[in-house]
CSV table of C-alpha atoms in Angstrom, one decimal:
chain,number,residue,atom,x,y,z
A,1,MET,CA,152.1,-69.2,198.0
A,2,ARG,CA,153.8,-65.8,198.3
A,3,PHE,CA,151.9,-62.9,199.9
A,4,THR,CA,153.1,-60.1,197.6
A,5,GLU,CA,150.1,-59.5,195.3
A,6,ASP,CA,146.8,-58.1,196.4
A,7,HIS,CA,144.8,-60.4,193.9
A,8,SER,CA,146.2,-63.4,195.5
A,9,PHE,CA,144.0,-62.9,198.6
A,10,ALA,CA,140.4,-63.8,199.0
A,11,LEU,CA,140.0,-61.5,202.0
A,12,PHE,CA,141.7,-58.5,203.6
A,13,GLY,CA,141.5,-57.6,207.3
A,14,LYS,CA,143.4,-56.1,210.3
A,15,VAL,CA,144.7,-57.5,213.4
A,16,LYS,CA,142.8,-56.7,216.6
A,17,THR,CA,142.9,-57.8,220.2
A,18,GLY,CA,140.1,-60.3,221.1
A,19,ILE,CA,138.4,-61.1,224.3
A,20,GLY,CA,140.8,-63.9,225.3
A,21,GLN,CA,138.2,-66.8,224.9
A,22,GLY,CA,140.2,-68.4,222.1
A,23,ALA,CA,142.8,-70.0,224.3
A,24,GLY,CA,140.3,-71.9,226.3
A,25,PHE,CA,138.7,-73.4,223.2
A,26,THR,CA,141.9,-74.4,221.3
A,27,GLY,CA,143.1,-76.0,224.6
A,28,LEU,CA,140.2,-78.4,224.7
A,29,GLU,CA,141.4,-81.8,223.7
A,30,TRP,CA,138.3,-82.8,221.7
A,31,ALA,CA,138.6,-79.5,219.7
A,32,ARG,CA,142.3,-80.0,219.2
A,33,SER,CA,142.2,-83.5,218.0
A,34,GLN,CA,139.7,-82.4,215.4
A,35,PHE,CA,141.7,-79.5,214.3
A,36,VAL,CA,144.7,-81.9,213.7
A,37,GLU,CA,142.4,-84.5,211.9
A,38,HIS,CA,140.6,-81.9,209.7
A,39,CYS,CA,143.4,-79.5,208.6
A,40,GLY,CA,146.6,-80.7,210.2
A,41,ILE,CA,146.9,-78.0,212.7
A,42,ASP,CA,147.9,-78.6,216.3
A,43,PRO,CA,146.9,-75.2,217.5
A,44,HIS,CA,149.0,-72.6,219.3
A,45,PRO,CA,146.9,-71.5,222.3
A,46,GLY,CA,144.4,-69.0,221.4
A,47,THR,CA,143.1,-67.4,218.1
A,48,LEU,CA,144.4,-64.5,216.0
A,49,ASN,CA,141.3,-61.9,215.6
A,50,VAL,CA,141.0,-60.3,212.3
A,51,ALA,CA,138.6,-57.4,211.7
A,52,VAL,CA,137.2,-57.3,208.4
A,53,GLU,CA,136.3,-53.6,207.7
A,54,ASP,CA,135.8,-53.3,204.1
A,55,ALA,CA,132.1,-54.1,203.1
A,56,SER,CA,133.0,-56.0,200.0
A,57,HIS,CA,135.2,-58.3,202.0
A,58,GLN,CA,132.6,-58.7,204.6
A,59,GLU,CA,130.3,-59.9,201.8
A,60,SER,CA,133.1,-62.3,200.7
A,61,TRP,CA,133.5,-63.7,204.1
A,62,LYS,CA,129.8,-64.2,204.5
A,63,ALA,CA,129.7,-66.1,201.2
A,64,ILE,CA,132.6,-68.2,202.3
A,65,ARG,CA,130.8,-69.2,205.5
A,66,GLY,CA,127.7,-70.1,203.4
A,67,ARG,CA,129.9,-72.9,201.7
A,68,HIS,CA,130.5,-76.2,203.1
A,69,GLY,CA,133.3,-76.2,205.9
A,70,LEU,CA,134.6,-78.8,208.2
A,71,THR,CA,132.5,-79.3,211.4
A,72,VAL,CA,134.1,-79.6,214.8
A,73,ARG,CA,131.7,-81.6,216.9
A,74,ALA,CA,131.2,-80.8,220.6
A,75,PRO,CA,131.1,-84.0,222.8
A,76,THR,CA,128.3,-82.6,225.1
A,77,PRO,CA,125.3,-80.5,224.7
A,78,ASP,CA,126.8,-77.7,227.0
A,79,ALA,CA,129.7,-77.1,224.4
A,80,CYS,CA,129.2,-75.5,221.1
A,81,ASP,CA,130.1,-77.0,217.7
A,82,ALA,CA,132.3,-75.0,215.3
A,83,THR,CA,133.1,-74.9,211.6
A,84,LEU,CA,136.5,-74.8,210.1
A,85,TYR,CA,137.7,-73.0,206.9
A,86,PRO,CA,141.2,-74.0,205.9
A,87,LEU,CA,143.3,-71.1,204.7
A,88,SER,CA,146.7,-69.4,204.4
A,89,ILE,CA,147.3,-66.3,206.1
A,90,GLY,CA,150.0,-63.7,205.6
A,91,HIS,CA,151.2,-60.2,206.3
A,92,THR,CA,150.5,-58.0,203.2
A,93,ARG,CA,153.8,-56.3,203.6
A,94,ASN,CA,155.7,-59.4,204.0
A,95,THR,CA,157.3,-61.1,200.9
A,96,GLY,CA,157.7,-64.4,202.5
A,97,ARG,CA,155.3,-67.4,202.4
A,98,GLY,CA,152.0,-67.4,204.1
A,99,ILE,CA,151.2,-69.8,207.0
A,100,VAL,CA,148.8,-72.7,207.0
A,101,ALA,CA,145.8,-71.8,209.2
A,102,ALA,CA,142.1,-72.1,209.6
A,103,ALA,CA,139.2,-69.7,210.5
A,104,VAL,CA,137.1,-71.0,213.3
A,105,VAL,CA,133.4,-70.0,213.5
A,106,PRO,CA,131.7,-71.1,216.6
A,107,HIS,CA,128.0,-72.1,216.2
A,108,VAL,CA,126.7,-69.4,218.5
A,109,PRO,CA,123.8,-66.9,217.9
A,110,GLY,CA,124.6,-63.6,216.4
A,111,TYR,CA,128.3,-64.2,215.6
A,112,ALA,CA,129.7,-61.2,214.0
A,113,ASP,CA,130.2,-61.0,210.1
A,114,ASP,CA,133.0,-58.6,210.5
A,115,GLN,CA,135.5,-60.7,212.5
A,116,ILE,CA,137.5,-63.8,211.7
A,117,GLU,CA,139.1,-66.0,214.3
A,118,VAL,CA,142.2,-67.8,213.1
A,119,ILE,CA,144.1,-70.7,214.5
A,120,ALA,CA,147.4,-71.9,213.4
A,121,ALA,CA,150.3,-74.1,214.8
A,122,VAL,CA,152.4,-71.0,215.5
A,123,ASN,CA,151.9,-67.8,217.3
A,124,LEU,CA,150.9,-65.7,214.4
A,125,ARG,CA,151.4,-62.4,216.1
A,126,GLU,CA,155.1,-63.3,216.9
A,127,HIS,CA,155.7,-65.1,213.5
A,128,PHE,CA,154.6,-62.1,211.5
A,129,ASP,CA,155.6,-59.4,214.2
A,130,LEU,CA,152.0,-58.1,214.3
A,131,ASP,CA,150.5,-55.2,216.2
A,132,ASP,CA,146.9,-54.3,216.4
A,133,GLY,CA,145.9,-52.7,213.0
A,134,ALA,CA,148.5,-54.6,210.9
A,135,PRO,CA,147.0,-55.6,207.6
A,136,LEU,CA,146.5,-59.3,206.7
A,137,GLY,CA,145.7,-61.3,203.7
A,138,LEU,CA,143.7,-64.5,203.9
A,139,ARG,CA,143.3,-67.0,201.1
A,140,VAL,CA,140.7,-69.8,201.7
A,141,HIS,CA,142.0,-73.1,200.4
A,142,GLN,CA,140.1,-74.7,197.6
A,143,ARG,CA,140.7,-78.2,196.0
A,144,GLN,CA,143.4,-78.2,193.6
A,145,ALA,CA,143.5,-79.8,190.2
A,146,ILE,CA,146.8,-81.5,189.7
A,147,GLY,CA,148.3,-84.0,187.4
A,148,ALA,CA,150.5,-86.0,189.7
A,149,ALA,CA,151.2,-86.7,193.3
A,150,ILE,CA,154.8,-87.4,194.2
A,151,PHE,CA,155.3,-89.3,197.6
A,152,ASP,CA,158.1,-89.5,200.0
A,153,VAL,CA,158.2,-93.0,201.6
A,154,ASP,CA,159.6,-93.2,205.2
A,155,GLY,CA,157.3,-91.4,207.7
A,156,THR,CA,154.7,-90.7,204.9
A,157,LEU,CA,153.6,-94.1,203.4
A,158,LEU,CA,155.3,-96.2,206.0
A,159,ASN,CA,156.0,-95.9,209.9
A,160,SER,CA,159.7,-96.5,209.1
A,161,LEU,CA,160.7,-94.1,211.9
A,162,ASP,CA,159.7,-96.7,214.4
A,163,GLY,CA,162.0,-99.2,212.4
A,164,TYR,CA,164.9,-96.7,212.5
A,165,HIS,CA,164.4,-96.4,216.3
A,166,VAL,CA,164.5,-100.1,216.9
A,167,ALA,CA,167.6,-100.7,214.6
A,168,ALA,CA,169.5,-97.8,216.1
A,169,SER,CA,168.6,-98.7,219.6
A,170,ARG,CA,169.8,-102.3,219.1
A,171,ALA,CA,173.0,-101.0,217.4
A,172,THR,CA,173.9,-98.6,220.2
A,173,ALA,CA,173.1,-100.9,223.1
A,174,GLU,CA,176.6,-102.3,223.4
A,175,TYR,CA,178.0,-98.8,223.7
A,176,GLY,CA,175.4,-97.8,226.4
A,177,TYR,CA,173.9,-95.0,224.3
A,178,THR,CA,170.3,-94.1,224.4
A,179,VAL,CA,168.2,-93.6,221.2
A,180,SER,CA,164.7,-92.0,221.4
A,181,LEU,CA,162.1,-91.7,218.9
A,182,ASP,CA,162.4,-87.9,219.2
A,183,HIS,CA,166.1,-88.3,218.2
A,184,VAL,CA,165.0,-89.9,215.0
A,185,ARG,CA,162.4,-87.3,214.2
A,186,ARG,CA,164.7,-84.4,215.0
A,187,ALA,CA,167.5,-85.7,212.8
A,188,LEU,CA,165.1,-86.6,209.9
A,189,ASN,CA,163.2,-83.3,210.1
A,190,THR,CA,166.2,-81.0,210.0
A,191,ASN,CA,168.8,-83.0,208.2
A,192,GLN,CA,171.2,-82.8,211.2
A,193,PRO,CA,173.6,-85.7,211.7
A,194,PHE,CA,171.8,-88.3,213.5
A,195,TRP,CA,174.7,-89.5,215.6
A,196,ASP,CA,175.3,-86.0,216.9
A,197,PHE,CA,172.1,-86.5,218.9
A,198,ILE,CA,173.1,-89.8,220.2
A,199,ILE,CA,176.8,-89.9,221.1
A,200,PRO,CA,177.3,-88.3,224.4
A,201,GLU,CA,179.7,-85.4,225.0
A,202,GLY,CA,183.1,-86.7,225.8
A,203,GLU,CA,182.6,-89.8,223.7
A,204,PRO,CA,184.5,-90.4,220.5
A,205,ARG,CA,182.7,-88.8,217.5
A,206,ASP,CA,185.3,-89.7,214.9
A,207,ASP,CA,184.6,-91.4,211.6
A,208,LYS,CA,185.6,-94.8,213.0
A,209,ARG,CA,183.0,-94.8,215.7
A,210,ILE,CA,180.2,-93.3,213.5
A,211,GLY,CA,181.0,-95.9,210.8
A,212,GLU,CA,180.7,-98.8,213.3
A,213,LEU,CA,177.4,-97.5,214.5
A,214,ARG,CA,176.1,-97.1,211.0
A,215,GLU,CA,177.2,-100.6,210.1
A,216,ALA,CA,175.5,-102.0,213.2
A,217,THR,CA,172.3,-100.2,212.5
A,218,MET,CA,172.2,-101.5,209.0
A,219,ARG,CA,172.7,-105.2,210.2
A,220,HIS,CA,169.7,-104.7,212.4
A,221,TRP,CA,167.6,-103.0,209.9
A,222,PRO,CA,166.2,-106.1,208.1
A,223,ASP,CA,164.8,-107.4,211.4
A,224,ALA,CA,163.4,-104.1,212.5
A,225,LEU,CA,161.8,-103.7,209.0
A,226,ARG,CA,160.2,-107.1,209.3
A,227,GLU,CA,159.1,-106.7,212.9
A,228,VAL,CA,157.7,-103.1,213.0
A,229,VAL,CA,157.5,-101.4,209.8
A,230,ARG,CA,154.1,-101.3,208.2
A,231,VAL,CA,152.1,-99.3,205.7
A,232,LEU,CA,150.3,-96.5,207.5
A,233,PRO,CA,146.5,-96.6,207.9
A,234,GLY,CA,144.5,-95.1,205.0
A,235,VAL,CA,147.4,-95.2,202.6
A,236,GLY,CA,146.2,-97.8,200.2
A,237,ASP,CA,142.7,-96.4,200.0
A,238,ALA,CA,144.1,-92.9,199.4
A,239,LEU,CA,146.4,-94.0,196.6
A,240,GLU,CA,143.7,-96.1,195.0
A,241,ARG,CA,141.4,-93.0,195.0
A,242,LEU,CA,144.0,-90.8,193.5
A,243,LYS,CA,144.8,-93.2,190.8
A,244,SER,CA,141.1,-93.9,190.1
A,245,ALA,CA,140.6,-90.1,189.7
A,246,GLY,CA,143.4,-90.0,187.0
A,247,ILE,CA,146.1,-88.5,189.2
A,248,ARG,CA,149.5,-90.0,188.4
A,249,LEU,CA,151.5,-91.3,191.3
A,250,ALA,CA,155.2,-91.2,191.8
A,251,ILE,CA,157.8,-91.9,194.6
A,252,TYR,CA,160.9,-89.8,195.5
A,253,THR,CA,162.6,-91.1,198.5
A,254,GLY,CA,166.0,-90.1,199.9
A,255,SER,CA,166.7,-93.7,200.8
A,256,GLY,CA,167.9,-96.3,198.6
A,257,GLY,CA,164.6,-98.2,198.7
A,258,GLU,CA,165.5,-100.4,201.7
A,259,SER,CA,162.0,-99.9,203.1
A,260,PHE,CA,160.0,-100.8,200.0
A,261,PRO,CA,159.2,-104.4,201.0
A,262,PRO,CA,156.0,-103.6,203.0
A,263,LEU,CA,154.7,-101.5,199.9
A,264,ARG,CA,155.4,-104.5,197.7
A,265,GLU,CA,153.7,-107.0,200.0
A,266,ALA,CA,150.7,-104.7,200.0
A,267,GLY,CA,150.6,-104.5,196.3
A,268,LEU,CA,151.0,-100.7,196.3
A,269,MET,CA,154.4,-100.4,194.4
A,270,GLU,CA,152.5,-101.2,191.1
A,271,LEU,CA,150.5,-98.0,191.6
A,272,PHE,CA,153.5,-95.8,191.0
A,273,GLU,CA,154.3,-94.9,187.5
A,274,VAL,CA,157.8,-93.4,188.5
A,275,ILE,CA,160.1,-94.3,191.2
A,276,VAL,CA,163.2,-92.3,192.1
A,277,THR,CA,165.4,-93.2,195.1
A,278,GLY,CA,168.5,-91.6,196.7
A,279,ASN,CA,170.6,-93.8,194.5
A,280,ASP,CA,169.3,-92.1,191.4
A,281,VAL,CA,170.4,-88.5,192.2
A,282,ALA,CA,173.6,-86.8,193.1
A,283,ARG,CA,172.2,-84.4,195.8
A,284,ARG,CA,170.1,-85.2,198.7
A,285,LYS,CA,167.0,-83.3,199.9
A,286,PRO,CA,166.3,-80.5,200.5
A,287,ASP,CA,167.9,-80.3,197.1
A,288,PRO,CA,165.0,-80.6,194.6
A,289,GLN,CA,166.8,-82.8,192.2
A,290,GLY,CA,164.8,-85.9,192.8
A,291,ILE,CA,161.4,-84.2,192.5
A,292,VAL,CA,162.7,-82.5,189.3
A,293,ARG,CA,163.7,-85.8,187.9
A,294,CYS,CA,160.1,-87.3,188.7
A,295,LEU,CA,158.7,-84.2,186.9
A,296,ALA,CA,160.8,-84.9,183.8
A,297,GLU,CA,159.9,-88.6,183.7
A,298,LEU,CA,156.2,-87.6,184.0
A,299,GLY,CA,156.5,-85.0,181.5
A,300,LEU,CA,154.7,-82.4,183.8
A,301,ARG,CA,155.3,-78.9,184.8
A,302,PRO,CA,155.9,-78.0,188.4
A,303,ASP,CA,152.6,-76.3,188.7
A,304,ASP,CA,150.8,-79.6,187.8
A,305,ALA,CA,152.2,-81.7,190.7
A,306,ALA,CA,152.4,-81.9,194.4
A,307,TYR,CA,155.0,-83.5,196.6
A,308,VAL,CA,153.8,-85.2,200.0
A,309,GLY,CA,156.3,-85.6,202.7
A,310,ASP,CA,156.6,-85.7,206.5
A,311,SER,CA,159.6,-83.4,207.1
A,312,CYS,CA,161.0,-79.9,206.8
A,313,ILE,CA,163.5,-81.1,204.3
A,314,ASP,CA,160.7,-82.5,202.2
A,315,VAL,CA,158.9,-79.1,202.3
A,316,GLY,CA,162.3,-77.5,201.2
A,317,ALA,CA,162.7,-79.9,198.2
A,318,SER,CA,159.1,-79.2,197.2
A,319,LEU,CA,159.6,-75.4,197.3
A,320,GLY,CA,162.9,-75.7,195.4
A,321,ALA,CA,161.2,-77.7,192.7
A,322,GLY,CA,158.3,-75.3,192.5
A,323,VAL,CA,155.6,-77.9,193.2
A,324,MET,CA,152.7,-77.8,195.7
A,325,SER,CA,154.1,-78.8,199.1
A,326,ILE,CA,152.0,-81.1,201.4
A,327,GLY,CA,153.1,-82.1,204.9
A,328,VAL,CA,151.8,-85.0,206.8
A,329,LEU,CA,152.1,-85.5,210.6
A,330,THR,CA,152.9,-89.2,210.6
A,331,GLY,CA,156.7,-88.9,210.6
A,332,ALA,CA,159.4,-86.4,211.5
A,333,GLY,CA,157.7,-83.0,211.3
A,334,ASP,CA,155.0,-81.5,213.6
A,335,SER,CA,152.5,-78.9,212.3
A,336,ALA,CA,154.5,-76.0,213.7
A,337,SER,CA,157.8,-76.9,212.0
A,338,LEU,CA,156.2,-77.9,208.6
A,339,SER,CA,154.1,-74.5,208.7
A,340,VAL,CA,157.2,-72.5,209.4
A,341,ALA,CA,159.0,-74.3,206.6
A,342,GLY,CA,156.5,-73.2,204.1
A,343,ALA,CA,154.2,-76.1,203.4
A,344,ASP,CA,151.2,-75.1,201.3
A,345,ARG,CA,148.9,-77.6,203.0
A,346,ILE,CA,149.2,-80.0,205.9
A,347,ALA,CA,147.3,-83.2,206.4
A,348,ALA,CA,147.1,-85.4,209.5
A,349,HIS,CA,148.0,-88.4,207.3
A,350,VAL,CA,148.1,-89.5,203.8
A,351,GLY,CA,144.4,-90.7,204.1
A,352,GLY,CA,143.4,-87.0,204.0
A,353,ILE,CA,145.3,-86.2,200.9
A,354,PRO,CA,142.5,-87.0,198.3
A,355,GLY,CA,140.4,-84.4,200.0
A,356,LEU,CA,142.8,-81.6,199.0
A,357,PHE,CA,142.5,-82.3,195.3
A,358,GLU,CA,139.8,-82.1,192.6
A,359,LEU,CA,138.9,-85.9,192.0
A,360,ASN,CA,137.3,-86.3,188.7
A,361,GLN,CA,136.6,-90.1,188.3
A,362,VAL,CA,138.0,-91.5,185.1
A,363,SER,CA,136.8,-94.7,183.5
């Protein structure tokens, strides 16, 4: 979503300094965990306060608050509940993409109709270089009608990153190198060469050494796959719900399909109408070639599909293909990096994906 046209906003407002209570609320673990689960936002401390001065926009905001939001439940009577309204926010003078965010309305008497408190995974003032009085546009998210959902696999449908970690750790043990899960996440999220994170300074980084490490990792992969890689919780149910609602399903993975066995064993591969792997394309993500090929085989336009992935390079491929970009937090990317990369939506996991779409049950 680009914030360049006035009509693309549901609301307008201006930045204002708040009273500083937002940092305490967003820092509460019970609140933070529900922000993540409900809308994929691990919040930067505090809220951005937006003053809604125009009477018509105040009425719009009041109407939005009258709709069903996402409830954040307080664990004790002395704390207050709140309602979340997922949205995208952007500077009206900025031609870039908006940031996934949410309005937070605490359940307190007399809460003002002319203010909106916004949470996001990044510091919005710094990201947009905002001073008090800066104009902002907010578009409240609504469920989208789409024809197809295209899925990444590793880190999205499967916990493959755990398998990569095990295989690489075993491969590097004889060299005395250390592989952390964070190394795996960073490499997959940014497309940086994995072995640059692993081989210490002063050690050989030539093609021979890297080739040896890759070969050893692939030798250990079958055992790692069998021992630790599983279908992520909620994936099967989510795919079945989407399929039952008439949304067509496809896969585009940058790998060669080496991690497909758990999906086959769970009986999920048969749900996918189109499957494209890295062996089928000449250019890797973030190039959109694989998504474009899926669209061609499905016979759909970009604006009728979404791509679901766990990394910034997945977001980049989505944007390049012109499809809706959905990030999930089960793999390489966190909510801050996926937000900055330009994801249109973020979900904690694939189990939350059906809630983003219009699901019209088909017979």
